[in-house]
mmCIF file of C-alpha atoms in Angstrom:
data_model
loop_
_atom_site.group_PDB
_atom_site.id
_atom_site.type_symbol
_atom_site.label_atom_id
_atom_site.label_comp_id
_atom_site.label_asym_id
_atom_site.label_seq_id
_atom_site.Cartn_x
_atom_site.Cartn_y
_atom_site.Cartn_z
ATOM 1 C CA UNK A 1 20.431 -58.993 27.717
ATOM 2 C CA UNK A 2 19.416 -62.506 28.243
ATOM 3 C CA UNK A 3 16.247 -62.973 27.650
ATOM 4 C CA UNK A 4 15.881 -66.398 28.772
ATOM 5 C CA UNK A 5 18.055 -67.548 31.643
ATOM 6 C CA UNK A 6 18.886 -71.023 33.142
ATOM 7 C CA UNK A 7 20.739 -69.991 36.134
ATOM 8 C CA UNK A 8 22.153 -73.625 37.208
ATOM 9 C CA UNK A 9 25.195 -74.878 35.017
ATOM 10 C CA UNK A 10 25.151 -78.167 36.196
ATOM 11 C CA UNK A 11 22.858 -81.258 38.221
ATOM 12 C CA UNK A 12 23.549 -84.293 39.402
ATOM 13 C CA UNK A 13 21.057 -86.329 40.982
ATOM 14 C CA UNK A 14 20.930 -90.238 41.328
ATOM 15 C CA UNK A 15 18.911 -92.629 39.220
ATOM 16 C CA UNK A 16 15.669 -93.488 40.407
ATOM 17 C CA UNK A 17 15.172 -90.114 41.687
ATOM 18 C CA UNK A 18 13.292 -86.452 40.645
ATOM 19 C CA UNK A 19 15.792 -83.926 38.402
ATOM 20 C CA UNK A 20 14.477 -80.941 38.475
ATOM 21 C CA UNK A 21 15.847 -78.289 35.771
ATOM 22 C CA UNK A 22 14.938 -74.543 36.274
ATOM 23 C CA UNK A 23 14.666 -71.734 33.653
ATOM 24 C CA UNK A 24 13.352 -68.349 34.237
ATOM 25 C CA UNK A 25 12.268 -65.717 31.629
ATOM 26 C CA UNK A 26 12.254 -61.725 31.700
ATOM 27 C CA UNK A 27 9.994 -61.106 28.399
ATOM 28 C CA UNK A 28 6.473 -60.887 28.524
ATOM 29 C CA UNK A 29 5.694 -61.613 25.258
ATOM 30 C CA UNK A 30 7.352 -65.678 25.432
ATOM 31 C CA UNK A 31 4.146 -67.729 25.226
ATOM 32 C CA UNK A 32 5.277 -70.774 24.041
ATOM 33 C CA UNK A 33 8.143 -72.988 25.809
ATOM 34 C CA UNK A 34 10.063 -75.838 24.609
ATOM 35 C CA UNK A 35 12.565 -77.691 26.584
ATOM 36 C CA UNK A 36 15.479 -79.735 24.415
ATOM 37 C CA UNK A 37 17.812 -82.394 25.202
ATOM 38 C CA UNK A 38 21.180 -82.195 23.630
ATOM 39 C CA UNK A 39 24.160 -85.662 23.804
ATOM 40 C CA UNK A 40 27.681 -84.578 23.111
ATOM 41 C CA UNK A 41 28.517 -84.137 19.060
ATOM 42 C CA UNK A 42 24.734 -84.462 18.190
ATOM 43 C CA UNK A 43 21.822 -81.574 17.680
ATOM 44 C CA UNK A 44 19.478 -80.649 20.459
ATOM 45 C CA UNK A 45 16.101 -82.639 19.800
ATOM 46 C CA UNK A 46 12.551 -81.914 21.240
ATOM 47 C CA UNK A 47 11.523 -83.361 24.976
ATOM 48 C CA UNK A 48 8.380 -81.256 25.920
ATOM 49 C CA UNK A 49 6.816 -77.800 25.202
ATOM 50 C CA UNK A 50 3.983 -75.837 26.875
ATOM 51 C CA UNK A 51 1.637 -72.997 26.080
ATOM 52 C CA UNK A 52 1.262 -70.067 27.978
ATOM 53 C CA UNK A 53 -2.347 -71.046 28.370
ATOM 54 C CA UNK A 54 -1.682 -73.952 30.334
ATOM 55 C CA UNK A 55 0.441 -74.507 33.686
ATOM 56 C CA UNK A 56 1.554 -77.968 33.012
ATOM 57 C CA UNK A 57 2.109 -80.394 30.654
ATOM 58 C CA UNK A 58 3.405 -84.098 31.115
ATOM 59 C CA UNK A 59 4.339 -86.671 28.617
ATOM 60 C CA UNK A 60 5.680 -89.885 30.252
ATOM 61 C CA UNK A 61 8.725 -89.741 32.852
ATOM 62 C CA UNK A 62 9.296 -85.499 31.718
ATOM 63 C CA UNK A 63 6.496 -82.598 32.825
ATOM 64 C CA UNK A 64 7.184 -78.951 32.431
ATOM 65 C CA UNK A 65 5.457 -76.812 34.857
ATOM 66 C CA UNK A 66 4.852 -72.888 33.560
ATOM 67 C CA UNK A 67 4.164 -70.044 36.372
ATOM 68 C CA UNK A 68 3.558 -67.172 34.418
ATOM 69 C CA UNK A 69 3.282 -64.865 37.568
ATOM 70 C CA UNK A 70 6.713 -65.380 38.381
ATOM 71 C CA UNK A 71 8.261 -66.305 34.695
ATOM 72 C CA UNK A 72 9.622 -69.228 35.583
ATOM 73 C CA UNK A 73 9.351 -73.010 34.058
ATOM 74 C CA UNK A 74 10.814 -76.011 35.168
ATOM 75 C CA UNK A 75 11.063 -79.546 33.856
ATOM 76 C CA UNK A 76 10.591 -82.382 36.621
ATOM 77 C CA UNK A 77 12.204 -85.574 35.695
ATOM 78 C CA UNK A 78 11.150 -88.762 37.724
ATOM 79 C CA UNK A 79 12.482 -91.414 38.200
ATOM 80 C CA UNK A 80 15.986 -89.899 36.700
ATOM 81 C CA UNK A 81 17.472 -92.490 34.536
ATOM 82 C CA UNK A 82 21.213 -92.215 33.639
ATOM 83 C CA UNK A 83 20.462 -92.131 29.641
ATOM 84 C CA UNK A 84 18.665 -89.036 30.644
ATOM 85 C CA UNK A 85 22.853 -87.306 31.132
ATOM 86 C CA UNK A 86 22.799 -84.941 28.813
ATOM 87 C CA UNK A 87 22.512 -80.991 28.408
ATOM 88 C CA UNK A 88 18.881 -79.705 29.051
ATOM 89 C CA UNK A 89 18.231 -75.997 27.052
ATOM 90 C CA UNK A 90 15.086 -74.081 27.927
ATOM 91 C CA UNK A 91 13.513 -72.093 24.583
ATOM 92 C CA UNK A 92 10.928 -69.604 24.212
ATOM 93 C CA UNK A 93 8.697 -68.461 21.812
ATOM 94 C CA UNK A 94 6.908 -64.859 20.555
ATOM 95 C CA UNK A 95 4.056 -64.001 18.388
ATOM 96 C CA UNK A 96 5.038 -60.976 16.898
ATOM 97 C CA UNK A 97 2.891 -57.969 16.845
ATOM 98 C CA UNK A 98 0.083 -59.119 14.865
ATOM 99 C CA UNK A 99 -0.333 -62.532 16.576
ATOM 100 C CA UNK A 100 1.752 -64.468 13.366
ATOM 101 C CA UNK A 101 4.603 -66.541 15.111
ATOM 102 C CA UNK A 102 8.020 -67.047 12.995
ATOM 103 C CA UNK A 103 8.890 -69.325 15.560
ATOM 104 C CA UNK A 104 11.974 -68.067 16.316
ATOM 105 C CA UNK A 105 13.442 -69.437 19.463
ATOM 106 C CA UNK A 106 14.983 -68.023 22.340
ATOM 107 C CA UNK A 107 17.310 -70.296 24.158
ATOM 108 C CA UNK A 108 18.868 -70.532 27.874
ATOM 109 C CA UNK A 109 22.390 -71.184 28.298
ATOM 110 C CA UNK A 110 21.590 -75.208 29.615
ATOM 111 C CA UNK A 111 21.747 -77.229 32.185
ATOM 112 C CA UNK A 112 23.974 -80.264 32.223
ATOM 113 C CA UNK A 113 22.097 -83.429 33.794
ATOM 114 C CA UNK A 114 24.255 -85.947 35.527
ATOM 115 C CA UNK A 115 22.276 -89.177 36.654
ATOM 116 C CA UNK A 116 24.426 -91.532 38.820
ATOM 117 C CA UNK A 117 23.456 -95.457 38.569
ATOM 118 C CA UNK B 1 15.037 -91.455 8.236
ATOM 119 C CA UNK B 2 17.434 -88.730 7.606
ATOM 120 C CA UNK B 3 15.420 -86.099 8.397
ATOM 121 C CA UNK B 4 18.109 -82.168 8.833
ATOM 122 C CA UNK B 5 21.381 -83.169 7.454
ATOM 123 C CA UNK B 6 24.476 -80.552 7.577
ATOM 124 C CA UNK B 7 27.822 -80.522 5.935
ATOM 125 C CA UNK B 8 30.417 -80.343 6.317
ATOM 126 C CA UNK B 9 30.627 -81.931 9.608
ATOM 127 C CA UNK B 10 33.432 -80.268 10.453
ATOM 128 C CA UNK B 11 36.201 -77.752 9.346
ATOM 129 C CA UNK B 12 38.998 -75.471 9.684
ATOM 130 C CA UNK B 13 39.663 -72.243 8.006
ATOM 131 C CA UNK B 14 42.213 -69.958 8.014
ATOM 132 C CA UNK B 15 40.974 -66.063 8.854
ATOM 133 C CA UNK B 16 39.777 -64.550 5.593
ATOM 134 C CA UNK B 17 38.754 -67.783 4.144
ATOM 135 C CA UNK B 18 35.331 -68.217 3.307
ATOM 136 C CA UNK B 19 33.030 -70.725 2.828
ATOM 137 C CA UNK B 20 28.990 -72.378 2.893
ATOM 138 C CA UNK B 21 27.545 -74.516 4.990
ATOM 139 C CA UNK B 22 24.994 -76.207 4.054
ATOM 140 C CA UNK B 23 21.907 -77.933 4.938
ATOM 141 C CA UNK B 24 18.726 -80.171 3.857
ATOM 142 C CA UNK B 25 15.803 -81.476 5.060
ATOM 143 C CA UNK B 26 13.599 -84.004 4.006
ATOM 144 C CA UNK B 27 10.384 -83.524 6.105
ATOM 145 C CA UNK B 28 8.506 -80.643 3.637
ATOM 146 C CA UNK B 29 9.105 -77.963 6.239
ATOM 147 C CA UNK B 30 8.590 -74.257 5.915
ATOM 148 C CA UNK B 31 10.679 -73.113 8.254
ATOM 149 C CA UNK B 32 14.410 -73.253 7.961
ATOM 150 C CA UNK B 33 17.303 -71.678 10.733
ATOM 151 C CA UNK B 34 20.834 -71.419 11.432
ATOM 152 C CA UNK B 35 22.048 -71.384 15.217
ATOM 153 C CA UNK B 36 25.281 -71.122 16.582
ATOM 154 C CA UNK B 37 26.271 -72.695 19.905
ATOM 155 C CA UNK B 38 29.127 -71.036 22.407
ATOM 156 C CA UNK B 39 30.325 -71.636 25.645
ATOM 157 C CA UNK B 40 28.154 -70.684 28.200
ATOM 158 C CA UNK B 41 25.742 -69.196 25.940
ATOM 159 C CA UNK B 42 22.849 -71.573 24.536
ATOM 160 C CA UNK B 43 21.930 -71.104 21.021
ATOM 161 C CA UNK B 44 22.118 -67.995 18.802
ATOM 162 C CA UNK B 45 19.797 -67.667 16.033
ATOM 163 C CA UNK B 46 21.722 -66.389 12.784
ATOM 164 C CA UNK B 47 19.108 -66.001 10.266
ATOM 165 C CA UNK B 48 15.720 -67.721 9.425
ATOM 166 C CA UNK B 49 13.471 -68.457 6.255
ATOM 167 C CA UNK B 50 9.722 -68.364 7.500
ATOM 168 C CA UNK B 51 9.115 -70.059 4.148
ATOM 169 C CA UNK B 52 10.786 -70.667 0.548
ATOM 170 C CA UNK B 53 11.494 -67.488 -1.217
ATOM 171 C CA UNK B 54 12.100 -65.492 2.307
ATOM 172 C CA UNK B 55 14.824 -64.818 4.913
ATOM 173 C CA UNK B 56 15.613 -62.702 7.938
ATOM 174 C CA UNK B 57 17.693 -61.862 10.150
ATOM 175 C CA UNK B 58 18.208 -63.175 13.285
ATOM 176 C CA UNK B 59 20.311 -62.203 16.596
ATOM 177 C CA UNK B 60 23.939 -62.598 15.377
ATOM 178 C CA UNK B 61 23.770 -62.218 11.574
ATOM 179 C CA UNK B 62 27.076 -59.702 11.241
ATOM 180 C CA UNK B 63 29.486 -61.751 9.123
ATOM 181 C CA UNK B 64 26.685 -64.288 7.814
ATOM 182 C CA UNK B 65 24.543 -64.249 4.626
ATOM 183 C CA UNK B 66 21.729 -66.928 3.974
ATOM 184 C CA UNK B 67 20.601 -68.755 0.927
ATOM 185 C CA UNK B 68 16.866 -70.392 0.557
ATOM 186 C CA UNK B 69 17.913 -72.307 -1.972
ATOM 187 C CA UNK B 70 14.886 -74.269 -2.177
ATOM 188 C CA UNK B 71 12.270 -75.928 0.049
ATOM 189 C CA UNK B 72 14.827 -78.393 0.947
ATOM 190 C CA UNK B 73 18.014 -76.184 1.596
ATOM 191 C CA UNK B 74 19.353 -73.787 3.022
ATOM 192 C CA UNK B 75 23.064 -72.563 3.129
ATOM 193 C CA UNK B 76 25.195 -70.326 5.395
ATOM 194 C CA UNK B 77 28.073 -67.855 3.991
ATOM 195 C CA UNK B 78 30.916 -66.907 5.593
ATOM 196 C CA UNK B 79 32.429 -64.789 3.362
ATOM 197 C CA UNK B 80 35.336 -63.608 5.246
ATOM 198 C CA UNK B 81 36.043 -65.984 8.522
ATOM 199 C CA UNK B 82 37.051 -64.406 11.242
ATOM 200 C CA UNK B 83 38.411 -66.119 14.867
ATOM 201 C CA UNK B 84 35.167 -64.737 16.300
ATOM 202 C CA UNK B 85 33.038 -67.095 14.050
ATOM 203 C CA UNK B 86 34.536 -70.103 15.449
ATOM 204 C CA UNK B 87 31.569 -71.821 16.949
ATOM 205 C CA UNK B 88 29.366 -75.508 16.536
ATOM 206 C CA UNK B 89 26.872 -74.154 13.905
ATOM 207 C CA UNK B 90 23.156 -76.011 14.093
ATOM 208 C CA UNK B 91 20.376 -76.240 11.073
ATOM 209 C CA UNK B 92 16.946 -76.272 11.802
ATOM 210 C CA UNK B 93 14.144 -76.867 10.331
ATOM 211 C CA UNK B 94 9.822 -76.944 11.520
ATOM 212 C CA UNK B 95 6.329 -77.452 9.583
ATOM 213 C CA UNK B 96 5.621 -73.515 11.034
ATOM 214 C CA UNK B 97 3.425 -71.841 9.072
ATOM 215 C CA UNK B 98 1.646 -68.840 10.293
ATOM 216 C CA UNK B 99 0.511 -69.168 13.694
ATOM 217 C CA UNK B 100 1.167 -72.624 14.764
ATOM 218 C CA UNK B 101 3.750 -73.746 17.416
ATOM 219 C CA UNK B 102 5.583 -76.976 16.251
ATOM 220 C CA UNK B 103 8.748 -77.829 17.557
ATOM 221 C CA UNK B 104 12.153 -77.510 15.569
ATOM 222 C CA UNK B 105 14.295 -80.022 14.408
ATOM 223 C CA UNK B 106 17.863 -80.335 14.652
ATOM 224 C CA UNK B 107 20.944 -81.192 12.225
ATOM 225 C CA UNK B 108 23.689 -82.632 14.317
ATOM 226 C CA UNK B 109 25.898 -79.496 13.573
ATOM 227 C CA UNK B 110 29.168 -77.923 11.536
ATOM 228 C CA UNK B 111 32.158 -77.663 13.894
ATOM 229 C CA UNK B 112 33.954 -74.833 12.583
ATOM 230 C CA UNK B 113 37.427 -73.280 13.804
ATOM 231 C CA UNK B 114 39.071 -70.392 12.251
ATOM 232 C CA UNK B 115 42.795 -69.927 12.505
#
């Protein structure tokens, strides 16, 4: 059962214009989401994360949007640069019962970004 | 500036074979985790250490076992490979302690194939 779910295998968009990647969540209890940016033969590093208590968070060029109504994030892109190719995963976070987090991370099967010059 | 480091980098076993992966960190963290990465499927977390002294299992652990060695490492057993295992295996490691969110940071992975 996949928990968290990033239903487009691939984008391509040209430079200079919005990417928008999409990830969509079936568990409730996710109240903290990460998004993390992966080049080939290297380890995924940290772009942007947002609480469940907020709807959207930006930081530069990259802002993640959170509808919890609908359990759905997205990460909006602009303008798309073509360093920005790379793999895109979508991760979520539960408190356990309790309200301690582990941080254990739930992650989407990514999205491979494709920004043409 | 090293900051997760894993080795080997990469590696080929034959089925039966085992072996340990292993990994450091130099930023203090608590928090330690091993991932594997498949086709198609994202991440997989194997097992975790909240802190030194603990571990847990994650998703996948079948076939693994975990050492917190100390705060700075923490290995990843294979004791018999088997084709299934064959996968890019990421270390992780975050300043969580109880109740705070802080993002995880990433070795740049084993590549492992088993024959």
């Amino acid at each position: 059962d996949q928990q968290v779910k990033q239903n487009s295998p691939s984008l391509s968009v040209q430079e200079g214009r919005i990417s928008i990647l999409n990830c969509d969540y079936t568990n409730s209890m996710f109240d903290y989401f990460l998004w993390y940016k992966k080049y080939p033969a290297e380890g995924p590093t940290f772009l942007i994360s947002i609480s469940s208590i907020k709807d959207k968070n930006e930081d530069g060029r990259f802002t993640v949007f959170l509808n919890k109504s609908a359990k759905h994030l997205s990460l909006h892109i602009v303008p798309s640069q073509p360093g920005d190719s790379a793999v895109y995963f979508c991760a979520a976070s539960a408190r356990k019962l309790g309200g301690t987090s582990y941080g254990k991370l739930t992650f989407g099967q990514g999205t491979i970004l494709t920004v043409h010059p | 500036n090293a900051g997760v480091t894993q080795t080997p980098k990469f590696q080929v076993l034959k089925t039966g074979q085992s072996m340990t992966l292993q990994c450091a960190q130099d930023m203090n963290h608590n928090s330690m985790y091993w991932y594997r990465q498949d086709p198609g499927m994202g991440l997989r977390l194997i097992y975790y250490s909240a802190s030194e002294g603990t571990t847990d299992k994650g998703e996948v652990p079948n076939g693994y076992n975990v050492s917190r060695l100390n705060k700075r490492e923490f290995s990843l057993r294979l004791e018999s490979a088997a084709p299934s295992q064959t996968s890019v295996y990421f270390c992780a490691s975050s300043p969580e302690g109880w109740g705070l969110y802080q993002p995880q940071h990433f070795g740049d992975g084993t590549r492992l194939s088993i024959l």
